[in-house]
GROMACS .gro file of N, CA and C in nm:
model
  516
    1MET      N    1   8.521  10.401  21.483
    1MET     CA    2   8.439  10.305  21.426
    1MET      C    3   8.385  10.231  21.559
    2GLN      N    4   8.245  10.215  21.539
    2GLN     CA    5   8.181  10.138  21.652
    2GLN      C    6   8.176   9.984  21.608
    3ILE      N    7   8.233   9.883  21.671
    3ILE     CA    8   8.237   9.754  21.642
    3ILE      C    9   8.145   9.674  21.767
    4ASN      N   10   8.034   9.604  21.722
    4ASN     CA   11   7.973   9.519  21.787
    4ASN      C   12   8.007   9.383  21.752
    5ILE      N   13   8.025   9.313  21.845
    5ILE     CA   14   8.062   9.173  21.848
    5ILE      C   15   7.985   9.066  21.935
    6THR      N   16   7.919   8.987  21.841
    6THR     CA   17   7.836   8.883  21.882
    6THR      C   18   7.896   8.737  21.884
    7PHE      N   19   7.885   8.672  21.988
    7PHE     CA   20   7.936   8.526  22.001
    7PHE      C   21   7.809   8.435  22.012
    8ARG      N   22   7.811   8.323  21.901
    8ARG     CA   23   7.708   8.238  21.892
    8ARG      C   24   7.774   8.105  21.919
    9HIS      N   25   7.699   8.037  22.016
    9HIS     CA   26   7.760   7.892  22.041
    9HIS      C   27   7.912   7.909  22.085
   10LEU      N   28   7.975   7.985  22.106
   10LEU     CA   29   8.126   8.012  22.146
   10LEU      C   30   8.156   8.087  22.265
   11GLU      N   31   8.231   8.055  22.334
   11GLU     CA   32   8.252   8.140  22.456
   11GLU      C   33   8.341   8.304  22.403
   12SER      N   34   8.323   8.394  22.452
   12SER     CA   35   8.398   8.504  22.426
   12SER      C   36   8.512   8.520  22.506
   13SER      N   37   8.629   8.570  22.436
   13SER     CA   38   8.748   8.583  22.486
   13SER      C   39   8.793   8.710  22.438
   14GLU      N   40   8.875   8.786  22.517
   14GLU     CA   41   8.940   8.919  22.505
   14GLU      C   42   9.022   8.917  22.384
   15GLY      N   43   9.103   8.802  22.377
   15GLY     CA   44   9.193   8.765  22.264
   15GLY      C   45   9.137   8.784  22.118
   16LEU      N   46   8.996   8.712  22.106
   16LEU     CA   47   8.952   8.708  22.007
   16LEU      C   48   8.873   8.862  21.962
   17LYS      N   49   8.822   8.917  22.061
   17LYS     CA   50   8.758   9.059  22.055
   17LYS      C   51   8.883   9.147  22.010
   18GLU      N   52   8.993   9.149  22.068
   18GLU     CA   53   9.117   9.247  22.015
   18GLU      C   54   9.135   9.209  21.879
   19TYR      N   55   9.141   9.076  21.849
   19TYR     CA   56   9.178   9.050  21.700
   19TYR      C   57   9.066   9.094  21.602
   20VAL      N   58   8.950   9.084  21.632
   20VAL     CA   59   8.845   9.142  21.567
   20VAL      C   60   8.855   9.284  21.541
   21ARG      N   61   8.875   9.361  21.653
   21ARG     CA   62   8.894   9.518  21.647
   21ARG      C   63   9.000   9.550  21.578
   22LYS      N   64   9.134   9.480  21.572
   22LYS     CA   65   9.206   9.522  21.503
   22LYS      C   66   9.208   9.515  21.345
   23LYS      N   67   9.149   9.376  21.322
   23LYS     CA   68   9.112   9.340  21.174
   23LYS      C   69   9.039   9.438  21.105
   24ILE      N   70   8.903   9.448  21.187
   24ILE     CA   71   8.798   9.534  21.124
   24ILE      C   72   8.834   9.683  21.125
   25GLY      N   73   8.903   9.716  21.220
   25GLY     CA   74   8.950   9.845  21.235
   25GLY      C   75   9.031   9.898  21.122
   26ARG      N   76   9.111   9.783  21.069
   26ARG     CA   77   9.178   9.826  20.944
   26ARG      C   78   9.092   9.895  20.820
   27LEU      N   79   8.940   9.857  20.805
   27LEU     CA   80   8.852   9.897  20.699
   27LEU      C   81   8.829  10.037  20.727
   28GLU      N   82   8.841  10.098  20.846
   28GLU     CA   83   8.793  10.236  20.873
   28GLU      C   84   8.856  10.340  20.769
   29LYS      N   85   8.966  10.306  20.717
   29LYS     CA   86   9.029  10.409  20.645
   29LYS      C   87   8.965  10.450  20.511
   30TYR      N   88   8.855  10.327  20.468
   30TYR     CA   89   8.829  10.336  20.327
   30TYR      C   90   8.674  10.425  20.354
   31PHE      N   91   8.637  10.484  20.473
   31PHE     CA   92   8.505  10.553  20.489
   31PHE      C   93   8.543  10.668  20.537
   32GLU      N   94   8.470  10.796  20.496
   32GLU     CA   95   8.481  10.927  20.543
   32GLU      C   96   8.401  10.964  20.672
   33GLY      N   97   8.313  10.897  20.676
   33GLY     CA   98   8.219  10.940  20.786
   33GLY      C   99   8.222  10.824  20.908
   34PRO      N  100   8.117  10.837  21.006
   34PRO     CA  101   8.099  10.719  21.085
   34PRO      C  102   8.081  10.595  21.047
   35VAL      N  103   8.141  10.498  21.096
   35VAL     CA  104   8.133  10.362  21.047
   35VAL      C  105   8.056  10.254  21.160
   36GLU      N  106   7.969  10.166  21.115
   36GLU     CA  107   7.921  10.075  21.234
   36GLU      C  108   7.952   9.963  21.191
   37ALA      N  109   8.016   9.857  21.281
   37ALA     CA  110   8.049   9.712  21.224
   37ALA      C  111   7.967   9.621  21.309
   38HIS      N  112   7.894   9.525  21.260
   38HIS     CA  113   7.837   9.437  21.340
   38HIS      C  114   7.916   9.292  21.300
   39VAL      N  115   7.982   9.224  21.406
   39VAL     CA  116   8.064   9.104  21.358
   39VAL      C  117   7.986   9.009  21.458
   40ILE      N  118   7.958   8.883  21.370
   40ILE     CA  119   7.892   8.782  21.442
   40ILE      C  120   7.991   8.654  21.412
   41LEU      N  121   8.028   8.597  21.533
   41LEU     CA  122   8.105   8.488  21.520
   41LEU      C  123   8.036   8.351  21.584
   42LYS      N  124   8.046   8.251  21.487
   42LYS     CA  125   7.975   8.144  21.527
   42LYS      C  126   8.051   8.014  21.553
   43ALA      N  127   8.041   7.907  21.609
   43ALA     CA  128   8.088   7.778  21.598
   43ALA      C  129   7.999   7.673  21.594
   44GLU      N  130   7.990   7.590  21.506
   44GLU     CA  131   7.899   7.469  21.504
   44GLU      C  132   7.990   7.340  21.442
   45LYS      N  133   8.005   7.268  21.533
   45LYS     CA  134   8.082   7.154  21.523
   45LYS      C  135   8.208   7.178  21.470
   46PHE      N  136   8.264   7.149  21.387
   46PHE     CA  137   8.396   7.164  21.302
   46PHE      C  138   8.395   7.310  21.236
   47ARG      N  139   8.279   7.364  21.214
   47ARG     CA  140   8.295   7.496  21.137
   47ARG      C  141   8.296   7.611  21.237
   48GLN      N  142   8.378   7.717  21.181
   48GLN     CA  143   8.390   7.854  21.231
   48GLN      C  144   8.334   7.946  21.137
   49GLU      N  145   8.262   8.028  21.174
   49GLU     CA  146   8.208   8.116  21.063
   49GLU      C  147   8.205   8.289  21.141
   50ALA      N  148   8.270   8.352  21.053
   50ALA     CA  149   8.274   8.499  21.068
   50ALA      C  150   8.165   8.545  20.970
   51GLU      N  151   8.083   8.640  21.025
   51GLU     CA  152   8.001   8.743  20.949
   51GLU      C  153   8.027   8.884  20.968
   52VAL      N  154   8.050   8.978  20.888
   52VAL     CA  155   8.050   9.125  20.906
   52VAL      C  156   7.952   9.183  20.846
   53ILE      N  157   7.916   9.299  20.904
   53ILE     CA  158   7.815   9.376  20.828
   53ILE      C  159   7.841   9.523  20.860
   54LEU      N  160   7.898   9.576  20.756
   54LEU     CA  161   7.949   9.711  20.782
   54LEU      C  162   7.849   9.826  20.725
   55ARG      N  163   7.820   9.932  20.799
   55ARG     CA  164   7.736  10.035  20.750
   55ARG      C  165   7.836  10.166  20.754
   56GLY      N  166   7.831  10.244  20.653
   56GLY     CA  167   7.882  10.382  20.661
   56GLY      C  168   7.884  10.443  20.514
   57ASP      N  169   7.885  10.578  20.501
   57ASP     CA  170   7.903  10.639  20.384
   57ASP      C  171   7.796  10.597  20.280
   58GLY      N  172   7.663  10.570  20.346
   58GLY     CA  173   7.556  10.521  20.253
   58GLY      C  174   7.578  10.395  20.186
   59MET      N  175   7.680  10.326  20.251
   59MET     CA  176   7.693  10.197  20.197
   59MET      C  177   7.664  10.065  20.305
   60ASP      N  178   7.610   9.972  20.275
   60ASP     CA  179   7.605   9.836  20.342
   60ASP      C  180   7.667   9.725  20.263
   61VAL      N  181   7.781   9.693  20.340
   61VAL     CA  182   7.860   9.587  20.295
   61VAL      C  183   7.885   9.470  20.372
   62THR      N  184   7.828   9.331  20.340
   62THR     CA  185   7.821   9.233  20.398
   62THR      C  186   7.914   9.105  20.361
   63ALA      N  187   7.969   9.027  20.444
   63ALA     CA  188   8.061   8.930  20.400
   63ALA      C  189   8.052   8.822  20.508
   64ARG      N  190   8.044   8.704  20.458
   64ARG     CA  191   8.047   8.573  20.550
   64ARG      C  192   8.167   8.481  20.492
   65GLU      N  193   8.237   8.419  20.597
   65GLU     CA  194   8.347   8.321  20.551
   65GLU      C  195   8.330   8.199  20.661
   66GLU      N  196   8.367   8.094  20.620
   66GLU     CA  197   8.360   7.974  20.685
   66GLU      C  198   8.463   7.865  20.680
   67THR      N  199   8.552   7.863  20.811
   67THR     CA  200   8.670   7.769  20.792
   67THR      C  201   8.674   7.700  20.920
   68GLN      N  202   8.763   7.610  20.952
   68GLN     CA  203   8.786   7.523  21.073
   68GLN      C  204   8.857   7.629  21.149
   69ASP      N  205   8.915   7.736  21.125
   69ASP     CA  206   8.980   7.819  21.248
   69ASP      C  207   8.927   7.950  21.244
   70MET      N  208   8.873   7.979  21.355
   70MET     CA  209   8.798   8.122  21.378
   70MET      C  210   8.896   8.254  21.315
   71TYR      N  211   9.045   8.244  21.365
   71TYR     CA  212   9.111   8.356  21.309
   71TYR      C  213   9.136   8.361  21.160
   72GLU      N  214   9.125   8.263  21.071
   72GLU     CA  215   9.143   8.258  20.944
   72GLU      C  216   9.028   8.286  20.895
   73ALA      N  217   8.904   8.260  20.950
   73ALA     CA  218   8.764   8.316  20.901
   73ALA      C  219   8.747   8.479  20.902
   74ILE      N  220   8.822   8.526  21.025
   74ILE     CA  221   8.824   8.661  21.033
   74ILE      C  222   8.911   8.712  20.945
   75ASP      N  223   9.011   8.676  20.908
   75ASP     CA  224   9.106   8.723  20.810
   75ASP      C  225   9.060   8.724  20.656
   76LEU      N  226   9.003   8.613  20.635
   76LEU     CA  227   8.931   8.578  20.505
   76LEU      C  228   8.802   8.687  20.491
   77VAL      N  229   8.712   8.697  20.566
   77VAL     CA  230   8.623   8.786  20.578
   77VAL      C  231   8.643   8.957  20.544
   78THR      N  232   8.779   8.976  20.626
   78THR     CA  233   8.828   9.119  20.616
   78THR      C  234   8.866   9.131  20.483
   79ASP      N  235   8.947   9.020  20.417
   79ASP     CA  236   8.990   9.042  20.280
   79ASP      C  237   8.883   9.069  20.177
   80VAL      N  238   8.767   8.979  20.206
   80VAL     CA  239   8.652   9.000  20.102
   80VAL      C  240   8.590   9.122  20.126
   81LEU      N  241   8.557   9.194  20.256
   81LEU     CA  242   8.528   9.331  20.269
   81LEU      C  243   8.596   9.443  20.194
   82GLU      N  244   8.750   9.413  20.241
   82GLU     CA  245   8.823   9.529  20.156
   82GLU      C  246   8.791   9.516  20.006
   83LYS      N  247   8.800   9.404  19.953
   83LYS     CA  248   8.771   9.398  19.814
   83LYS      C  249   8.646   9.484  19.760
   84GLN      N  250   8.540   9.424  19.824
   84GLN     CA  251   8.419   9.474  19.804
   84GLN      C  252   8.407   9.654  19.825
   85ILE      N  253   8.480   9.696  19.936
   85ILE     CA  254   8.470   9.822  19.949
   85ILE      C  255   8.540   9.891  19.841
   86LYS      N  256   8.657   9.859  19.800
   86LYS     CA  257   8.728   9.921  19.722
   86LYS      C  258   8.660   9.940  19.565
   87ARG      N  259   8.589   9.821  19.539
   87ARG     CA  260   8.530   9.805  19.412
   87ARG      C  261   8.395   9.919  19.414
   88LEU      N  262   8.332   9.903  19.535
   88LEU     CA  263   8.212  10.020  19.534
   88LEU      C  264   8.258  10.140  19.547
   89ARG      N  265   8.390  10.182  19.592
   89ARG     CA  266   8.433  10.329  19.585
   89ARG      C  267   8.470  10.373  19.470
   90GLU      N  268   8.534  10.270  19.379
   90GLU     CA  269   8.562  10.303  19.239
   90GLU      C  270   8.453  10.293  19.152
   91LYS      N  271   8.346  10.234  19.184
   91LYS     CA  272   8.213  10.262  19.117
   91LYS      C  273   8.142  10.402  19.147
   92ARG      N  274   8.171  10.435  19.247
   92ARG     CA  275   8.098  10.577  19.300
   92ARG      C  276   8.184  10.704  19.234
   93LYS      N  277   8.318  10.682  19.216
   93LYS     CA  278   8.417  10.784  19.190
   93LYS      C  279   8.330  10.856  19.045
   94GLY      N  280   8.282  10.770  18.980
   94GLY     CA  281   8.220  10.836  18.850
   94GLY      C  282   8.101  10.883  18.852
   95ILE      N  283   8.034  10.904  18.967
   95ILE     CA  284   7.898  10.969  18.994
   95ILE      C  285   7.896  11.081  19.053
   96THR      N  286   7.825  11.192  19.011
   96THR     CA  287   7.841  11.325  19.060
   96THR      C  288   7.730  11.301  19.177
   97LYS      N  289   7.719  11.427  19.240
   97LYS     CA  290   7.643  11.414  19.353
   97LYS      C  291   7.488  11.433  19.314
   98LYS      N  292   7.456  11.449  19.178
   98LYS     CA  293   7.319  11.447  19.161
   98LYS      C  294   7.289  11.335  19.087
   99GLY      N  295   7.382  11.224  19.113
   99GLY     CA  296   7.341  11.091  19.068
   99GLY      C  297   7.354  11.046  18.928
  100ARG      N  298   7.451  11.154  18.854
  100ARG     CA  299   7.465  11.117  18.734
  100ARG      C  300   7.616  11.053  18.694
  101ARG      N  301   7.664  10.999  18.621
  101ARG     CA  302   7.803  10.950  18.578
  101ARG      C  303   7.863  11.092  18.520
  102GLU      N  304   7.981  11.109  18.545
  102GLU     CA  305   8.049  11.216  18.492
  102GLU      C  306   8.093  11.172  18.353
  103GLU      N  307   8.053  11.248  18.253
  103GLU     CA  308   8.074  11.219  18.105
  103GLU      C  309   8.249  11.261  18.080
  104PRO      N  310   8.323  11.153  17.994
  104PRO     CA  311   8.456  11.171  17.989
  104PRO      C  312   8.462  11.274  17.900
  105PRO      N  313   8.576  11.369  17.889
  105PRO     CA  314   8.591  11.505  17.811
  105PRO      C  315   8.595  11.449  17.656
  106PRO      N  316   8.541  11.521  17.584
  106PRO     CA  317   8.532  11.478  17.444
  106PRO      C  318   8.679  11.473  17.370
  107VAL      N  319   8.701  11.374  17.275
  107VAL     CA  320   8.827  11.371  17.224
  107VAL      C  321   8.821  11.462  17.084
  108THR      N  322   8.927  11.539  17.097
  108THR     CA  323   8.945  11.629  17.007
  108THR      C  324   9.081  11.590  16.939
  109LEU      N  325   9.064  11.615  16.818
  109LEU     CA  326   9.178  11.590  16.722
  109LEU      C  327   9.236  11.717  16.692
  110SER      N  328   9.386  11.719  16.705
  110SER     CA  329   9.467  11.831  16.658
  110SER      C  330   9.461  11.850  16.525
  111ALA      N  331   9.525  11.989  16.492
  111ALA     CA  332   9.512  12.002  16.359
  111ALA      C  333   9.597  11.911  16.281
  112GLU      N  334   9.703  11.839  16.328
  112GLU     CA  335   9.782  11.756  16.236
  112GLU      C  336   9.705  11.619  16.213
  113GLU      N  337   9.628  11.575  16.333
  113GLU     CA  338   9.553  11.451  16.296
  113GLU      C  339   9.441  11.470  16.237
  114THR      N  340   9.402  11.393  16.144
  114THR     CA  341   9.260  11.391  16.066
  114THR      C  342   9.194  11.259  16.068
  115PRO      N  343   9.077  11.272  16.073
  115PRO     CA  344   8.986  11.149  16.116
  115PRO      C  345   9.038  11.071  15.977
  116PRO      N  346   9.001  10.918  16.017
  116PRO     CA  347   9.045  10.835  15.902
  116PRO      C  348   8.920  10.860  15.797
  117GLU      N  349   8.955  10.827  15.682
  117GLU     CA  350   8.843  10.840  15.556
  117GLU      C  351   8.763  10.695  15.575
  118ILE      N  352   8.645  10.703  15.585
  118ILE     CA  353   8.568  10.586  15.570
  118ILE      C  354   8.494  10.570  15.420
  119LEU      N  355   8.529  10.475  15.385
  119LEU     CA  356   8.466  10.432  15.242
  119LEU      C  357   8.319  10.338  15.254
  120ILE      N  358   8.260  10.372  15.192
  120ILE     CA  359   8.125  10.288  15.208
  120ILE      C  360   8.089  10.199  15.063
  121GLU      N  361   8.105  10.065  15.103
  121GLU     CA  362   8.090   9.981  14.975
  121GLU      C  363   7.977   9.909  15.001
  122ARG      N  364   7.861   9.900  14.892
  122ARG     CA  365   7.762   9.838  14.935
  122ARG      C  366   7.767   9.701  14.834
  123VAL      N  367   7.730   9.582  14.912
  123VAL     CA  368   7.735   9.461  14.844
  123VAL      C  369   7.580   9.370  14.840
  124ALA      N  370   7.584   9.323  14.726
  124ALA     CA  371   7.463   9.239  14.711
  124ALA      C  372   7.474   9.117  14.786
  125LEU      N  373   7.390   9.059  14.893
  125LEU     CA  374   7.412   8.924  14.959
  125LEU      C  375   7.338   8.830  14.882
  126LYS      N  376   7.387   8.727  14.870
  126LYS     CA  377   7.318   8.613  14.801
  126LYS      C  378   7.312   8.498  14.879
  127PRO      N  379   7.221   8.426  14.904
  127PRO     CA  380   7.199   8.314  14.966
  127PRO      C  381   7.287   8.202  14.923
  128MET      N  382   7.380   8.145  14.985
  128MET     CA  383   7.469   8.023  14.949
  128MET      C  384   7.535   7.952  15.050
  129SER      N  385   7.561   7.823  15.011
  129SER     CA  386   7.614   7.748  15.120
  129SER      C  387   7.769   7.787  15.156
  130VAL      N  388   7.812   7.726  15.265
  130VAL     CA  389   7.960   7.760  15.289
  130VAL      C  390   8.041   7.739  15.186
  131GLU      N  391   8.044   7.601  15.118
  131GLU     CA  392   8.127   7.557  15.018
  131GLU      C  393   8.119   7.648  14.900
  132GLU      N  394   8.006   7.702  14.864
  132GLU     CA  395   7.997   7.789  14.755
  132GLU      C  396   8.064   7.937  14.776
  133ALA      N  397   8.029   7.958  14.892
  133ALA     CA  398   8.101   8.091  14.954
  133ALA      C  399   8.261   8.077  14.953
  134LEU      N  400   8.311   7.959  14.990
  134LEU     CA  401   8.479   7.963  15.008
  134LEU      C  402   8.495   7.944  14.867
  135ALA      N  403   8.432   7.887  14.747
  135ALA     CA  404   8.483   7.904  14.618
  135ALA      C  405   8.485   8.028  14.579
  136GLN      N  406   8.377   8.107  14.596
  136GLN     CA  407   8.382   8.240  14.544
  136GLN      C  408   8.472   8.354  14.619
  137PHE      N  409   8.493   8.307  14.728
  137PHE     CA  410   8.579   8.412  14.808
  137PHE      C  411   8.736   8.376  14.781
  138ALA      N  412   8.765   8.260  14.742
  138ALA     CA  413   8.921   8.205  14.694
  138ALA      C  414   8.947   8.282  14.557
  139GLY      N  415   8.836   8.305  14.476
  139GLY     CA  416   8.859   8.384  14.360
  139GLY      C  417   8.872   8.541  14.382
  140GLU      N  418   8.844   8.599  14.492
  140GLU     CA  419   8.851   8.735  14.512
  140GLU      C  420   8.966   8.784  14.590
  141SER      N  421   8.991   8.905  14.589
  141SER     CA  422   9.117   8.967  14.667
  141SER      C  423   9.081   9.040  14.802
  142ARG      N  424   8.943   9.030  14.815
  142ARG     CA  425   8.895   9.119  14.929
  142ARG      C  426   8.937   9.055  15.036
  143PRO      N  427   8.963   9.146  15.159
  143PRO     CA  428   9.004   9.071  15.280
  143PRO      C  429   8.858   9.007  15.357
  144VAL      N  430   8.761   9.049  15.319
  144VAL     CA  431   8.621   8.991  15.407
  144VAL      C  432   8.535   8.953  15.284
  145PHE      N  433   8.465   8.861  15.314
  145PHE     CA  434   8.350   8.816  15.228
  145PHE      C  435   8.215   8.791  15.298
  146LEU      N  436   8.117   8.872  15.273
  146LEU     CA  437   7.983   8.855  15.353
  146LEU      C  438   7.904   8.779  15.272
  147PHE      N  439   7.807   8.683  15.299
  147PHE     CA  440   7.720   8.590  15.242
  147PHE      C  441   7.597   8.572  15.337
  148LEU      N  442   7.489   8.522  15.294
  148LEU     CA  443   7.392   8.482  15.367
  148LEU      C  444   7.380   8.319  15.341
  149ASN      N  445   7.412   8.265  15.471
  149ASN     CA  446   7.435   8.141  15.467
  149ASN      C  447   7.288   8.035  15.466
  150SER      N  448   7.291   7.978  15.363
  150SER     CA  449   7.157   7.902  15.340
  150SER      C  450   7.178   7.763  15.446
  151ASP      N  451   7.269   7.737  15.489
  151ASP     CA  452   7.284   7.618  15.567
  151ASP      C  453   7.234   7.668  15.714
  152GLU      N  454   7.239   7.796  15.734
  152GLU     CA  455   7.219   7.857  15.882
  152GLU      C  456   7.078   7.912  15.881
  153GLY      N  457   7.024   7.883  15.766
  153GLY     CA  458   6.857   7.962  15.776
  153GLY      C  459   6.881   8.108  15.727
  154ASP      N  460   6.963   8.136  15.621
  154ASP     CA  461   6.990   8.263  15.559
  154ASP      C  462   7.035   8.370  15.666
  155ARG      N  463   7.112   8.312  15.773
  155ARG     CA  464   7.185   8.413  15.847
  155ARG      C  465   7.309   8.492  15.790
  156LEU      N  466   7.336   8.618  15.828
  156LEU     CA  467   7.445   8.683  15.764
  156LEU      C  468   7.582   8.604  15.830
  157CYS      N  469   7.665   8.575  15.743
  157CYS     CA  470   7.780   8.518  15.788
  157CYS      C  471   7.907   8.604  15.705
  158ALA      N  472   8.028   8.575  15.768
  158ALA     CA  473   8.140   8.643  15.719
  158ALA      C  474   8.259   8.544  15.684
  159LEU      N  475   8.352   8.544  15.588
  159LEU     CA  476   8.479   8.505  15.576
  159LEU      C  477   8.573   8.572  15.587
  160TYR      N  478   8.696   8.548  15.635
  160TYR     CA  479   8.811   8.642  15.626
  160TYR      C  480   8.945   8.567  15.646
  161ARG      N  481   9.023   8.620  15.583
  161ARG     CA  482   9.175   8.555  15.608
  161ARG      C  483   9.274   8.593  15.714
  162ASP      N  484   9.326   8.470  15.775
  162ASP     CA  485   9.395   8.496  15.878
  162ASP      C  486   9.525   8.397  15.862
  163GLY      N  487   9.619   8.470  15.788
  163GLY     CA  488   9.725   8.432  15.744
  163GLY      C  489   9.695   8.316  15.618
  164GLU      N  490   9.737   8.191  15.638
  164GLU     CA  491   9.712   8.092  15.561
  164GLU      C  492   9.560   8.050  15.572
  165ARG      N  493   9.481   8.063  15.694
  165ARG     CA  494   9.381   8.001  15.701
  165ARG      C  495   9.261   8.096  15.674
  166VAL      N  496   9.129   8.046  15.646
  166VAL     CA  497   9.001   8.124  15.627
  166VAL      C  498   8.920   8.090  15.748
  167VAL      N  499   8.865   8.206  15.798
  167VAL     CA  500   8.788   8.204  15.901
  167VAL      C  501   8.656   8.198  15.871
  168LEU      N  502   8.534   8.135  15.921
  168LEU     CA  503   8.422   8.156  15.891
  168LEU      C  504   8.348   8.222  16.037
  169VAL      N  505   8.291   8.351  16.021
  169VAL     CA  506   8.229   8.390  16.145
  169VAL      C  507   8.047   8.378  16.129
  170VAL      N  508   8.003   8.304  16.225
  170VAL     CA  509   7.861   8.274  16.233
  170VAL      C  510   7.815   8.325  16.365
  171PRO      N  511   7.724   8.426  16.366
  171PRO     CA  512   7.636   8.493  16.480
  171PRO      C  513   7.576   8.380  16.548
  172GLU      N  514   7.569   8.415  16.689
  172GLU     CA  515   7.504   8.330  16.786
  172GLU      C  516   7.339   8.357  16.753
   0.00000   0.00000   0.00000
């Protein structure tokens, strides 16, 4: 891994350089090919800022952290980069070399498993207020009641039982 360190408004020290090489060098294990890191360390009044730009394996990953301690900023920026790299690698695992996502294998049912039977029931939807719908739903044994809510501009709404409560579902 090639690491370039730039100091801005800050005296360079071997201890700080060695700390950066150690921390950023840890990230090399997430890459397969050559990796280039550009580290910018800035000091402005009471703020210490660490910015890292990593390039490798066709990825450009950037992170910036700012604290009152330069070593803490380096630790934080390294943690952020590690999370970003892991997330990008997971995202790439599903993509083939041709740029397409791999399709999961089709779900097959064994001879013992049969697909659930789907019953289709057609209902006539009537515009009514919530109070009217509640009254009609109370007289039925169905688990769900659909109606056009006239209070909501004839939007399709549903009522269902949740234990002792009745829940009204209104789409956004």
